[in-house]
Structures are given as structure tokens and as C-alpha cells.
CSV table of C-alpha atoms in Angstrom, one decimal:
chain,number,residue,atom,x,y,z
C,1,MET,CA,1.3,-4.4,-16.4
C,2,SER,CA,-2.3,-5.8,-16.8
C,3,GLY,CA,-4.8,-3.9,-18.9
C,4,LEU,CA,-6.7,-2.6,-15.9
C,5,ILE,CA,-3.8,-1.4,-13.9
C,6,THR,CA,-1.2,0.7,-15.7
C,7,SER,CA,2.1,2.0,-14.6
C,8,GLY,CA,0.4,5.4,-14.2
C,9,HIS,CA,-1.9,4.0,-11.5
C,10,VAL,CA,1.0,2.5,-9.7
C,11,LEU,CA,3.0,5.7,-9.9
C,12,GLY,CA,0.0,7.6,-8.6
C,13,VAL,CA,-0.3,5.3,-5.6
C,14,LEU,CA,3.4,5.6,-4.8
C,15,ILE,CA,3.3,9.4,-5.1
C,16,ALA,CA,0.0,9.6,-3.0
C,17,ALA,CA,1.5,7.4,-0.3
C,18,PHE,CA,4.7,9.4,-0.2
C,19,ALA,CA,2.8,12.7,-0.1
C,20,ILE,CA,0.5,11.6,2.7
C,21,TRP,CA,3.5,10.3,4.6
C,22,LEU,CA,5.4,13.6,4.2
C,23,LEU,CA,2.4,15.6,5.2
C,24,LEU,CA,1.8,13.5,8.4
C,25,ARG,CA,5.5,13.6,9.2
C,26,LEU,CA,5.5,17.4,9.1
C,27,LEU,CA,2.2,17.5,11.1
C,28,PHE,CA,3.5,15.2,13.8
C,29,ARG,CA,6.4,17.5,14.4
C,30,VAL,CA,4.0,20.1,15.7
C,31,LEU,CA,1.3,18.0,17.3
C,32,PRO,CA,1.6,17.1,21.0
C,33,ALA,CA,2.7,13.5,21.7
C,34,ARG,CA,-0.8,12.4,22.9
C,35,LEU,CA,-2.3,13.2,19.5
C,36,GLN,CA,0.4,11.3,17.6
C,37,THR,CA,0.3,7.6,16.6
C,38,GLN,CA,-0.7,5.3,19.4
C,39,THR,CA,-0.3,1.6,18.7
C,40,ARG,CA,-2.2,-1.1,20.4
C,41,PRO,CA,0.0,-3.6,22.2
C,42,LEU,CA,1.4,-6.3,20.0
C,43,PRO,CA,2.9,-8.9,22.4
C,44,VAL,CA,5.1,-10.5,19.7
C,45,PHE,CA,7.2,-7.4,19.6
C,46,SER,CA,6.6,-5.7,22.9
C,47,ARG,CA,7.7,-8.9,24.7
C,48,LEU,CA,10.8,-9.5,22.6
C,49,PRO,CA,13.3,-7.5,24.7
C,50,LYS,CA,11.9,-9.2,27.8
C,51,GLU,CA,12.2,-12.7,26.2
C,52,LEU,CA,15.8,-11.9,25.3
C,53,GLY,CA,16.4,-10.9,29.0
C,54,TYR,CA,14.8,-14.1,30.3
C,55,SER,CA,16.8,-16.2,27.9
C,56,ALA,CA,20.0,-14.5,29.2
C,57,GLU,CA,19.0,-15.2,32.8
C,58,ASN,CA,18.4,-18.8,31.8
C,59,GLY,CA,21.7,-19.0,30.0
C,60,THR,CA,20.1,-20.4,26.9
C,61,PRO,CA,19.6,-18.6,23.5
C,62,LEU,CA,16.4,-17.8,21.7
C,63,HIS,CA,15.8,-19.3,18.3
C,64,PHE,CA,15.1,-16.4,15.9
C,65,GLY,CA,13.8,-17.8,12.6
C,66,MET,CA,13.7,-15.3,9.7
C,67,GLY,CA,12.1,-17.6,7.2
C,68,LEU,CA,12.3,-18.1,3.6
C,69,GLY,CA,12.0,-14.6,2.2
C,70,ARG,CA,14.6,-13.9,-0.4
C,71,LEU,CA,16.1,-10.5,-1.1
C,72,GLY,CA,14.9,-9.7,-4.6
C,73,SER,CA,11.5,-11.5,-4.5
C,74,GLU,CA,8.0,-10.6,-3.4
C,75,ARG,CA,9.0,-11.6,0.1
C,76,THR,CA,11.9,-9.1,0.3
C,77,LEU,CA,10.2,-6.5,2.5
C,78,ALA,CA,8.9,-9.0,5.0
C,79,SER,CA,12.4,-10.3,5.4
C,80,LEU,CA,13.7,-6.7,5.8
C,81,ALA,CA,11.1,-6.2,8.5
C,82,ALA,CA,12.5,-9.3,10.2
C,83,MET,CA,16.0,-7.9,9.7
C,84,GLU,CA,15.0,-4.6,11.3
C,85,THR,CA,13.6,-6.5,14.3
C,86,LEU,CA,16.8,-8.4,14.7
C,87,ASN,CA,18.7,-5.1,14.3
C,88,ASN,CA,16.8,-3.7,17.3
C,89,LEU,CA,17.5,-6.7,19.4
C,90,ALA,CA,21.2,-7.1,18.4
C,91,ALA,CA,22.5,-4.5,20.9
C,92,ALA,CA,20.8,-6.1,23.9
C,93,ALA,CA,21.8,-9.6,22.5
C,94,ALA,CA,25.5,-8.5,22.4
C,95,ALA,CA,25.2,-7.0,25.9
C,96,TYR,CA,23.6,-10.1,27.5
C,97,GLY,CA,26.1,-12.6,26.1
C,98,THR,CA,23.4,-15.1,25.0
C,99,PRO,CA,22.6,-13.9,21.6
C,100,PRO,CA,19.9,-15.6,19.6
C,101,ILE,CA,20.5,-18.4,17.1
C,102,VAL,CA,19.3,-16.8,13.9
C,103,THR,CA,18.2,-19.1,11.1
C,104,VAL,CA,17.6,-18.0,7.5
C,105,GLY,CA,16.1,-19.9,4.6
C,106,ASP,CA,17.8,-18.0,1.9
C,107,PRO,CA,21.5,-17.2,1.5
C,108,THR,CA,20.9,-13.6,0.5
C,109,LEU,CA,19.7,-12.9,4.0
C,110,LEU,CA,22.8,-14.5,5.5
C,111,PRO,CA,25.4,-11.8,5.1
C,112,VAL,CA,23.0,-9.1,6.2
C,113,ALA,CA,22.0,-11.0,9.4
C,114,GLU,CA,25.7,-11.8,10.1
C,115,ASP,CA,26.6,-8.1,9.7
C,116,THR,CA,23.7,-7.1,12.0
C,117,LEU,CA,25.0,-9.1,14.9
C,118,ARG,CA,28.7,-8.4,14.1
C,119,TRP,CA,28.1,-4.7,14.2
C,120,ALA,CA,26.3,-4.9,17.5
C,121,TYR,CA,29.4,-6.5,19.0
C,122,LYS,CA,31.7,-4.0,17.3
C,123,ARG,CA,29.6,-1.1,18.7
C,124,ARG,CA,30.0,-2.6,22.2
C,125,GLY,CA,33.7,-2.7,21.7
C,126,THR,CA,33.8,-6.6,21.9
C,127,PRO,CA,34.1,-7.7,18.3
C,128,GLU,CA,36.1,-10.8,19.3
C,129,ARG,CA,33.1,-12.2,21.1
C,130,TYR,CA,31.0,-12.4,18.0
C,131,ASN,CA,30.4,-16.0,17.1
C,132,PRO,CA,30.0,-16.4,13.3
C,133,THR,CA,28.0,-19.7,13.7
C,134,LEU,CA,25.2,-17.8,15.4
C,135,VAL,CA,23.6,-17.1,12.1
C,136,ARG,CA,22.8,-20.2,10.1
C,137,TYR,CA,21.7,-20.8,6.6
C,138,LEU,CA,19.7,-23.9,6.7
C,139,ALA,CA,18.2,-24.6,3.3
C,140,ASP,CA,16.4,-22.7,0.5
C,141,GLN,CA,13.7,-25.4,0.3
C,142,PRO,CA,10.8,-24.5,2.7
C,143,VAL,CA,10.4,-28.1,4.0
C,144,ILE,CA,14.1,-28.6,4.5
C,145,TYR,CA,14.4,-25.2,6.3
C,146,ALA,CA,11.6,-26.2,8.6
C,147,ALA,CA,13.0,-29.6,9.3
C,148,ALA,CA,16.4,-28.2,10.1
C,149,ALA,CA,15.0,-25.4,12.3
C,150,ALA,CA,12.9,-28.0,14.1
C,151,ASP,CA,16.1,-29.9,14.8
C,152,ILE,CA,17.7,-26.8,16.3
C,153,VAL,CA,14.7,-26.0,18.4
C,154,ARG,CA,14.4,-29.6,19.6
C,155,HIS,CA,18.1,-30.4,20.3
C,156,GLU,CA,20.0,-27.2,21.0
C,157,ASN,CA,18.5,-26.3,24.3
C,158,VAL,CA,16.9,-23.0,23.2
C,159,TYR,CA,14.8,-20.9,25.6
C,160,GLY,CA,12.1,-19.9,23.2
C,161,ASN,CA,11.0,-19.8,19.6
C,162,VAL,CA,10.5,-16.5,17.7
C,163,LEU,CA,9.5,-16.6,14.1
C,164,ILE,CA,9.4,-13.3,12.2
C,165,GLY,CA,9.3,-13.2,8.4
C,166,SER,CA,7.7,-15.0,5.5
C,167,PHE,CA,6.7,-18.6,6.2
C,168,ASP,CA,4.5,-21.2,4.6
C,169,GLU,CA,2.6,-24.1,6.2
C,170,GLU,CA,5.9,-26.1,6.6
C,171,ILE,CA,6.6,-24.0,9.7
C,172,SER,CA,4.3,-26.3,11.6
C,173,LEU,CA,7.3,-28.7,11.8
C,174,VAL,CA,9.2,-26.0,13.8
C,175,THR,CA,6.2,-25.1,16.0
C,176,HIS,CA,5.5,-28.7,16.8
C,177,ALA,CA,9.2,-29.2,17.9
C,178,ALA,CA,9.0,-26.2,20.1
C,179,GLU,CA,5.6,-27.3,21.6
C,180,SER,CA,7.0,-30.7,22.3
C,181,ASN,CA,9.7,-29.1,24.4
C,182,GLY,CA,7.3,-26.8,26.1
C,183,LEU,CA,8.9,-23.7,24.7
C,184,PRO,CA,7.2,-20.3,24.6
C,185,GLN,CA,6.5,-19.2,21.0
C,186,SER,CA,5.7,-16.0,19.2
C,187,ALA,CA,5.5,-15.3,15.5
C,188,ALA,CA,4.8,-12.7,12.9
C,189,CYS,CA,4.0,-13.7,9.3
C,190,ASP,CA,2.6,-12.1,6.2
C,191,ARG,CA,1.4,-15.1,4.3
C,192,PRO,CA,-2.0,-16.8,4.8
C,193,GLN,CA,-0.5,-20.3,4.4
C,194,GLY,CA,2.0,-19.7,7.2
C,195,LEU,CA,-0.6,-17.9,9.4
C,196,SER,CA,-2.9,-20.9,9.2
C,197,ALA,CA,-0.1,-23.1,10.5
C,198,LEU,CA,1.1,-20.7,13.2
C,199,TYR,CA,-2.3,-19.7,14.6
C,200,PRO,CA,-3.0,-23.0,16.4
C,201,ALA,CA,0.5,-23.3,17.7
C,202,VAL,CA,2.0,-20.1,19.0
C,203,GLY,CA,1.0,-18.1,22.0
C,204,HIS,CA,1.4,-14.7,20.4
C,205,LEU,CA,0.9,-14.0,16.7
C,206,ALA,CA,1.2,-10.9,14.6
C,207,ILE,CA,-0.9,-11.2,11.4
C,208,GLY,CA,0.0,-9.6,8.1
C,209,GLU,CA,0.6,-5.9,8.4
C,210,GLU,CA,0.9,-6.2,12.2
C,211,MET,CA,4.5,-7.3,11.4
C,212,PHE,CA,5.2,-3.8,10.2
C,213,ALA,CA,3.2,-2.1,12.9
C,214,GLY,CA,5.1,-4.2,15.5
C,215,LEU,CA,8.3,-2.9,14.1
C,216,ALA,CA,7.1,0.6,14.7
C,217,GLN,CA,6.2,-0.3,18.2
C,218,LEU,CA,9.6,-1.8,18.8
C,219,THR,CA,11.7,1.0,17.3
C,220,ARG,CA,9.5,4.0,18.2
C,221,LEU,CA,11.2,5.8,15.4
C,222,PRO,CA,9.1,8.7,14.0
C,223,HIS,CA,9.3,7.6,10.4
C,224,HIS,CA,7.9,4.1,11.4
C,225,LEU,CA,5.2,5.6,13.5
C,226,VAL,CA,4.0,8.0,10.8
C,227,SER,CA,3.7,5.1,8.4
C,228,LEU,CA,0.9,3.5,10.4
C,229,PRO,CA,-1.7,6.2,9.9
C,230,VAL,CA,-0.6,6.5,6.2
C,231,GLN,CA,-1.5,2.7,5.9
C,232,ASP,CA,-4.8,3.3,7.6
C,233,ILE,CA,-5.7,6.2,5.2
C,234,LEU,CA,-4.7,4.2,2.1
C,235,ARG,CA,-6.6,1.2,3.4
C,236,PHE,CA,-9.7,3.3,3.8
C,237,LEU,CA,-9.3,4.6,0.3
C,238,VAL,CA,-8.9,1.1,-1.1
C,239,ALA,CA,-12.0,0.0,0.8
C,240,VAL,CA,-14.0,2.9,-0.5
C,241,MET,CA,-12.9,2.2,-4.1
C,242,ILE,CA,-13.8,-1.5,-3.8
C,243,LEU,CA,-17.2,-0.6,-2.4
C,244,LEU,CA,-17.8,1.9,-5.2
C,245,ALA,CA,-16.7,-0.7,-7.8
C,246,ALA,CA,-19.0,-3.2,-6.2
C,247,LEU,CA,-21.9,-0.8,-6.4
C,248,ARG,CA,-20.9,-0.1,-10.1
C,249,ILE,CA,-20.4,3.6,-9.4
C,250,LEU,CA,-16.7,3.4,-10.2
W,1,MET,CA,29.8,8.9,7.9
W,2,PHE,CA,31.2,7.7,4.7
W,3,LYS,CA,30.2,4.1,5.5
W,4,ARG,CA,26.7,5.3,6.1
W,5,ILE,CA,26.2,7.6,3.1
W,6,VAL,CA,27.7,5.4,0.3
W,7,PRO,CA,25.5,2.3,0.9
W,8,THR,CA,22.4,4.4,1.4
W,9,ALA,CA,23.1,6.4,-1.7
W,10,ILE,CA,23.7,3.3,-3.8
W,11,ALA,CA,20.6,1.6,-2.5
W,12,ALA,CA,18.4,4.7,-3.1
W,13,ALA,CA,19.8,5.3,-6.5
W,14,VAL,CA,19.4,1.7,-7.6
W,15,GLY,CA,15.9,1.5,-6.2
W,16,VAL,CA,14.8,4.7,-8.0
W,17,ILE,CA,16.4,3.6,-11.3
W,18,VAL,CA,14.8,0.1,-11.2
W,19,LEU,CA,11.4,1.5,-10.2
W,20,THR,CA,11.6,4.2,-12.9
W,21,GLY,CA,12.5,1.5,-15.4
W,22,TYR,CA,9.2,-0.3,-14.6
W,23,LEU,CA,6.9,2.7,-14.3
W,24,LEU,CA,8.1,5.0,-17.1
W,25,PRO,CA,5.7,4.9,-20.1
W,26,ARG,CA,7.2,3.2,-23.1
W,27,GLY,CA,6.6,6.2,-25.4
W,28,LEU,CA,9.0,8.5,-23.5
W,29,PRO,CA,12.5,9.0,-25.0
W,30,ALA,CA,14.1,8.2,-21.7
W,31,TYR,CA,12.4,4.8,-21.5
W,32,PRO,CA,15.1,2.7,-23.4
W,33,VAL,CA,17.8,4.1,-21.1
W,34,PHE,CA,16.0,3.3,-17.9
W,35,ALA,CA,14.8,-0.1,-19.2
W,36,PHE,CA,18.4,-1.0,-20.1
W,37,LEU,CA,19.7,0.1,-16.7
W,38,ARG,CA,16.8,-1.7,-15.0
W,39,ASP,CA,17.6,-5.0,-16.7
W,40,ARG,CA,21.4,-4.7,-16.1
W,41,LEU,CA,20.9,-4.0,-12.4
W,42,ILE,CA,18.5,-6.9,-12.0
W,43,GLN,CA,21.0,-9.2,-13.7
W,44,TRP,CA,23.8,-8.0,-11.4
W,45,ALA,CA,21.5,-8.6,-8.4
W,46,ALA,CA,20.8,-12.1,-9.7
W,47,ILE,CA,24.5,-12.8,-10.0
W,48,VAL,CA,25.2,-11.5,-6.4
W,49,ALA,CA,22.3,-13.7,-5.2
W,50,ALA,CA,23.8,-16.7,-6.9
W,51,LEU,CA,27.2,-16.0,-5.2
W,52,ALA,CA,25.3,-15.8,-1.9
W,53,PHE,CA,24.6,-19.6,-2.3
W,54,ILE,CA,28.3,-20.2,-2.1
W,55,LEU,CA,28.4,-18.2,1.1
W,56,GLY,CA,25.5,-20.3,2.4
W,57,PHE,CA,27.3,-23.5,1.6
W,58,PHE,CA,30.4,-22.4,3.5
W,59,ASN,CA,28.2,-21.3,6.4
W,60,VAL,CA,26.7,-24.8,6.6
W,61,LEU,CA,30.2,-26.4,6.5
W,62,ARG,CA,31.4,-24.0,9.2
W,63,VAL,CA,28.5,-24.6,11.6
W,64,HIS,CA,28.7,-28.4,11.3
W,65,LEU,CA,32.5,-28.6,11.4
W,66,ARG,CA,32.4,-26.6,14.6
W,67,ARG,CA,29.9,-29.1,16.0
W,68,ILE,CA,32.2,-32.0,15.1
W,69,THR,CA,35.4,-30.4,16.4
W,70,ARG,CA,33.7,-29.5,19.7
W,71,GLY,CA,32.4,-33.0,20.1
W,72,LYS,CA,28.7,-32.0,20.5
W,73,SER,CA,26.0,-34.6,20.8
W,74,ASN,CA,24.9,-34.4,17.2
W,75,ALA,CA,28.4,-34.6,15.7
W,76,LEU,CA,27.6,-37.8,13.9
W,77,TYR,CA,24.7,-36.2,12.1
W,78,SER,CA,26.8,-33.2,11.3
W,79,SER,CA,29.5,-35.5,9.8
W,80,LEU,CA,26.8,-37.2,7.7
W,81,LEU,CA,25.5,-33.9,6.6
W,82,ILE,CA,29.0,-32.7,5.5
W,83,ILE,CA,29.7,-35.9,3.6
W,84,THR,CA,26.4,-35.9,1.8
W,85,ALA,CA,26.8,-32.1,1.0
W,86,LEU,CA,30.2,-32.7,-0.5
W,87,ILE,CA,28.9,-35.7,-2.5
W,88,SER,CA,25.9,-33.7,-3.7
W,89,LEU,CA,28.2,-30.8,-4.7
W,90,ALA,CA,30.6,-33.1,-6.5
W,91,LEU,CA,27.9,-35.0,-8.4
W,92,THR,CA,26.1,-31.7,-9.3
W,93,LEU,CA,29.3,-30.1,-10.6
W,94,ILE,CA,30.1,-33.2,-12.6
W,95,GLY,CA,26.6,-33.4,-14.0
W,96,LEU,CA,26.7,-29.7,-15.0
W,97,THR,CA,30.2,-29.7,-16.4
W,98,ALA,CA,30.2,-33.1,-18.1
W,99,PRO,CA,29.2,-31.7,-21.6
W,100,LEU,CA,32.4,-29.6,-21.5
W,101,PHE,CA,34.6,-32.7,-21.5
W,102,HIS,CA,33.3,-34.1,-24.7
W,103,THR,CA,35.9,-36.7,-25.8
W,104,ALA,CA,35.5,-40.3,-27.0
W,105,GLU,CA,37.6,-41.7,-24.1
W,106,THR,CA,35.6,-40.1,-21.4
W,107,ALA,CA,32.2,-40.7,-22.9
W,108,THR,CA,31.4,-43.7,-20.7
W,109,LEU,CA,32.7,-42.2,-17.5
W,110,ARG,CA,30.9,-39.0,-18.2
W,111,GLN,CA,27.6,-40.8,-18.8
W,112,THR,CA,28.0,-42.8,-15.6
W,113,LEU,CA,28.7,-39.7,-13.6
W,114,VAL,CA,25.7,-37.8,-15.1
W,115,THR,CA,23.5,-40.8,-14.4
W,116,ALA,CA,24.8,-40.9,-10.8
W,117,SER,CA,24.0,-37.2,-10.4
W,118,ASN,CA,20.5,-37.7,-11.6
W,119,TRP,CA,20.0,-40.8,-9.5
W,120,TRP,CA,21.2,-38.9,-6.4
W,121,PHE,CA,18.6,-36.2,-6.9
W,122,GLN,CA,15.8,-38.6,-8.0
W,123,TYR,CA,16.2,-41.3,-5.4
W,124,VAL,CA,17.9,-39.7,-2.4
W,125,LEU,CA,17.2,-36.0,-2.2
W,126,SER,CA,13.7,-35.8,-3.5
W,127,PRO,CA,12.3,-38.7,-1.4
W,128,LEU,CA,13.9,-37.2,1.7
W,129,GLN,CA,12.2,-33.9,1.0
W,130,ALA,CA,8.9,-35.6,0.3
W,131,SER,CA,9.2,-37.5,3.6
W,132,ALA,CA,9.7,-34.3,5.6
W,133,ALA,CA,6.8,-32.8,3.7
W,134,ALA,CA,4.6,-35.8,4.6
W,135,LEU,CA,5.0,-34.9,8.3
W,136,ILE,CA,3.3,-31.6,7.8
W,137,ALA,CA,-0.1,-33.1,7.7
W,138,PHE,CA,0.5,-34.7,11.1
W,139,THR,CA,2.0,-31.6,12.7
W,140,LEU,CA,-0.9,-29.5,11.5
W,141,THR,CA,-3.4,-32.0,12.8
W,142,LEU,CA,-1.7,-32.2,16.2
W,143,ALA,CA,-1.6,-28.4,16.3
W,144,GLY,CA,-5.4,-28.4,15.7
W,145,PHE,CA,-6.0,-30.8,18.5
W,146,ARG,CA,-3.9,-28.7,20.9
W,147,LEU,CA,-5.6,-25.4,19.7
W,148,LEU,CA,-8.1,-25.1,22.5
W,149,ARG,CA,-5.7,-25.9,25.3
W,150,GLY,CA,-3.6,-22.7,25.2
W,151,ARG,CA,-6.5,-20.3,24.9
W,152,LYS,CA,-7.4,-18.7,28.1
W,153,THR,CA,-10.0,-15.9,27.5
W,154,THR,CA,-13.5,-16.5,26.1
W,155,ARG,CA,-12.7,-14.4,23.0
W,156,GLU,CA,-9.6,-16.6,22.2
W,157,ARG,CA,-11.6,-19.8,22.7
W,158,LEU,CA,-14.4,-18.5,20.5
W,159,LEU,CA,-12.0,-17.7,17.7
W,160,ALA,CA,-10.3,-21.1,18.2
W,161,VAL,CA,-13.7,-22.8,17.9
W,162,LEU,CA,-14.5,-20.9,14.7
W,163,PHE,CA,-11.1,-21.8,13.3
W,164,LEU,CA,-11.6,-25.5,14.0
W,165,LEU,CA,-15.2,-25.4,12.7
W,166,ALA,CA,-14.1,-23.8,9.4
W,167,ALA,CA,-11.3,-26.4,9.1
W,168,VAL,CA,-13.7,-29.3,9.7
W,169,ILE,CA,-16.3,-28.0,7.3
W,170,VAL,CA,-13.8,-27.6,4.5
W,171,LEU,CA,-12.2,-31.0,5.1
W,172,ILE,CA,-15.5,-32.8,5.2
W,173,GLY,CA,-17.0,-30.8,2.4
W,174,THR,CA,-14.0,-31.8,0.2
W,175,LEU,CA,-14.6,-35.5,0.7
W,176,PRO,CA,-16.4,-37.4,-2.0
W,177,PRO,CA,-20.2,-37.2,-1.5
W,178,LEU,CA,-20.6,-40.0,1.1
W,179,PHE,CA,-23.1,-38.3,3.3
W,180,GLY,CA,-26.3,-38.7,1.3
W,181,PRO,CA,-28.8,-35.9,2.1
W,182,VAL,CA,-26.2,-34.0,4.1
W,183,ALA,CA,-23.8,-33.8,1.1
W,184,GLY,CA,-25.6,-30.9,-0.5
W,185,PRO,CA,-25.6,-28.5,2.6
W,186,LEU,CA,-22.1,-29.6,3.4
W,187,GLY,CA,-20.9,-28.7,0.0
W,188,TYR,CA,-22.7,-25.4,0.1
W,189,LEU,CA,-21.1,-24.6,3.5
W,190,LYS,CA,-17.7,-25.5,2.2
W,191,ASN,CA,-18.1,-23.3,-0.8
W,192,LEU,CA,-19.4,-20.5,1.4
W,193,VAL,CA,-16.3,-20.8,3.7
W,194,MET,CA,-13.8,-21.1,0.9
W,195,ASN,CA,-15.2,-18.7,-1.7
W,196,VAL,CA,-16.7,-16.0,0.4
W,197,LEU,CA,-15.3,-15.9,4.0
W,198,THR,CA,-11.8,-17.1,3.3
W,199,THR,CA,-11.4,-15.2,0.1
W,200,ALA,CA,-12.6,-12.0,1.7
W,201,GLY,CA,-10.3,-12.5,4.7
W,202,VAL,CA,-7.3,-13.4,2.6
W,203,ARG,CA,-7.8,-10.4,0.3
W,204,GLY,CA,-8.1,-8.1,3.3
W,205,LEU,CA,-5.0,-9.5,4.8
W,206,LEU,CA,-3.1,-9.2,1.5
W,207,ILE,CA,-4.2,-5.6,1.0
W,208,GLY,CA,-2.9,-4.8,4.5
W,209,VAL,CA,0.4,-6.5,3.8
W,210,ALA,CA,0.7,-4.8,0.4
W,211,LEU,CA,0.2,-1.4,2.0
W,212,GLY,CA,2.8,-2.2,4.8
W,213,THR,CA,5.2,-3.4,2.1
W,214,LEU,CA,4.6,-0.3,0.1
W,215,LEU,CA,5.5,2.0,3.0
W,216,MET,CA,8.5,0.0,4.0
W,217,GLY,CA,9.7,0.0,0.4
W,218,LEU,CA,9.3,3.7,0.2
W,219,ARG,CA,11.3,4.1,3.5
W,220,VAL,CA,14.1,1.8,2.1
W,221,ILE,CA,14.3,3.7,-1.2
W,222,THR,CA,14.4,7.1,0.5
W,223,GLY,CA,17.1,5.9,2.9
W,224,LEU,CA,15.1,6.2,6.1
W,225,ASP,CA,15.3,2.5,6.7
W,226,ARG,CA,18.8,1.1,6.3
W,227,PRO,CA,18.8,-2.6,7.1
W,228,TYR,CA,22.0,-3.1,5.1
W,229,SER,CA,24.1,-0.6,7.0
W,230,ASP,CA,25.7,-0.2,10.4
W,231,SER,CA,23.1,2.1,12.0
């Protein structure tokens, strides 16, 4: 820990976050629905089920890129957010019969992504229809991942390009391939380098924490929806502390 | 129920132990225990992650062998990929295990194979990766040119113009001072964009991401989110 921030500070933040979350969760149980969390539309996530349906009508799969986040690194939770998104689409994907081609840039994501799709087929009662090559580990080097994903987008007759997770500027190789084929694109990314490459290229983009908010919008689960006002409260507190520090009060 | 509870309990317990191992003050009597458990669990995670690379390798082989056996259009490239993957694997294994076979008779062969392994990385894999990376500058530039095309509303176009303006200012401001009297103001603008506007924006973005990550981490540790389980 650095000299300014100690483990006590971190523990305090964690406890405060959890306490606020718990309080709001209990409060939302008694509040009427119209006073609970309302999310503004995030097309990246609200359109995903429709995009999956259109791809099924077209008979071609979506490309679902989960990026380079490795379980056990600073990108873990962005990857888990992408995994949760896939989890919510997996049931529909299994029902439609045109499941997405899922690409991962780290092998630690591979078994989790495979299990997500396999369980969806198992819950439907059609485990024999699960195709193990739907989930593909491409490369753990960002450039090689992007080049391989670009090849899939360009040559495997996909309906659209969806990129959710942690990406760097190399992702422009993938978006360029999709744009060349005239494919609709949407993306959610938590890193500034990836966002700067995605912003010019994709039609719908979720920036930073919108990835987590979009997940709440997709799942509509209470513990996801309660997390959003908690983030707002904590952000407000952080902004106040920065202001006070800048004014040399703190 | 058993299949849901056990993974959740393991994930929650491991998460709490590792977190406690980092946050517990060093002076407390329990610190050595948690620090030991923390280090051990992280080592195990690293081993499992390393094993995942083997799964990844077999996944690559499976996907491309399927393409070859089904006679897909890119079967030739899949064949090349599998051959080069196996060559890379063989050379890497030889390069790593060569010191184990330290005998006078095999010294020359060993040296040759280690050299081949290094040559493969230095003159084949690295240049290929650099070539792919070189394309990024072009794809980013093309994306910049196409930026205004897809924007329909006035707000989107305005944001796109600001994006391009910032990119142009930073690019030109980074060039050597070729512009005479304009160089000073351009340099000032570039520093303003990079050091003030961009830094502020990125910090705000990262604070938001950190808070989202914090809440998601808490949900995973408390078992509310279970991306690893069948639910």
C-alpha cells in the first residue's frame, strides 16, 4: 500500500460500499417500483436480445468478443461483466439455434464461457446440440487476438459484431473488418485506449461503468439495480473529497 | 442445490481470505496466517491459470481441425496454423527442457535446437506480431475518416467533430516545431488537451470503472453474482 492510502482506508471504503448497498437493498424492498432505480437506455445492452433474434432470422451468428481480460488480473471484473452478459443471452441463443461465436483473448475465460453456453443447452434439454467450437480462444497477445477476431468477422459470415469486455487500441482491427463487411456493431469497454479506438467505429458504445449499468439493465436483478445508486453515492463522495482536497480543506 | 452451494461457498471463502490477507494490518496476530493463506491461494490460482493455457491450445487445435475435416474455405490457413503451432510447441519445449539433457554427446544437437527455438521467436513470431500491430495506425486513421458518416443527430456530430479536433491538435502539436509562429500556440493547445482535458476525462472514467468494479467484486464475494456456476 502507498503511504497515503492504507489498508484501513480500503477496508473503510469496502465496508461503506457494502453498508450503503445493504441499506438501499432493504429500502427498495419497501419502496414502490416507480421510486426505485430507473436506468437510462443503453442500446448496447437493450438491443442485444433483439440482435440475437435478427441473427437467428438471418441464419448467421453474432460475433461476441469478450476481449483480453484475464481472471486474476485488474481486468477480471470487466471480463466477469462480459461473462454475465453472455450468461443472460445464452438461453435465447440455445433456443434460436444460431448461438454466437464467442472469442476470448485469455484461456482462463475459456472454460467459463464454454460452460455458460453448455449449461444453456443442458437447461433446454438439448445438450447434444452444444457445439464446443462455438467458444474460441484466439491468442493472449492483444494484437494477435484482434487479428484473429478480425478474420472471423470478415470470413465467417457473421451477422453483427458485439464487443464487451476489456480491449485496447488493437480492437480497431476487428471494427475495421466489421465495417468493411457493413456489419452492425456495438461495444462496451472499460479502458480509455480501447474506447478511443471503438468510439469512431461502432454504432453503439457503452463507456466505462456503463458496462456494469448495462448489465443491470439486461438482467433487471434487484442486486444489480441497487448497485447503481450505490455507485452514484460513492462517486459523489469521491468528487466532494477531490474538491475539498483541491481547496486544501482536506 | 449442492452444485450451486459448493462453488459459491468456495469462491466466497477464497475471496474473503485473500482480501483479508491484503487488508489486515501487519501488527495483528492473525496476519501471518492470512498472509500465508493468501500467498498459497494466489499460487494455486496461478497454477490453474497456467493449466488453462493447455486447454486453450487444445481449443485452437479442435477449432481448426474441425475446419479442415469439414472442408471449409479457410482449411489451408487452418492447416498452416496447426503446423506452425505444433512447430512452435516443439521448439519451445526443446528450448525449455534442453538444460535437463546435459550430456557431452547431445551438446551440439541441444545448442542447435535452442538456437532454432530462439530464431523462431525472433525472426518469425515477433515480426508477424509487429506487422499486425503496424496495421493499427491505418485502421485507426480510417476509422477517424469514417467518423462523421455514421453520426445522425446534431449532438453526435458535434461530439465527433470535437473528437477529431482533439486528435488533430494532439497529432500536430506532437510534431517537431515546423510551424514557426504557430508552434507555440499549438504546443500550448496540445498540452491543454493532453494534460487537462484528457487527464480529467480519463480520471473520471477510471473512477467510475473502479466503483463499478468495486460493487461487482462485492457481489461476487458475497455470492450474489455467480458467473462460474450454473444459475
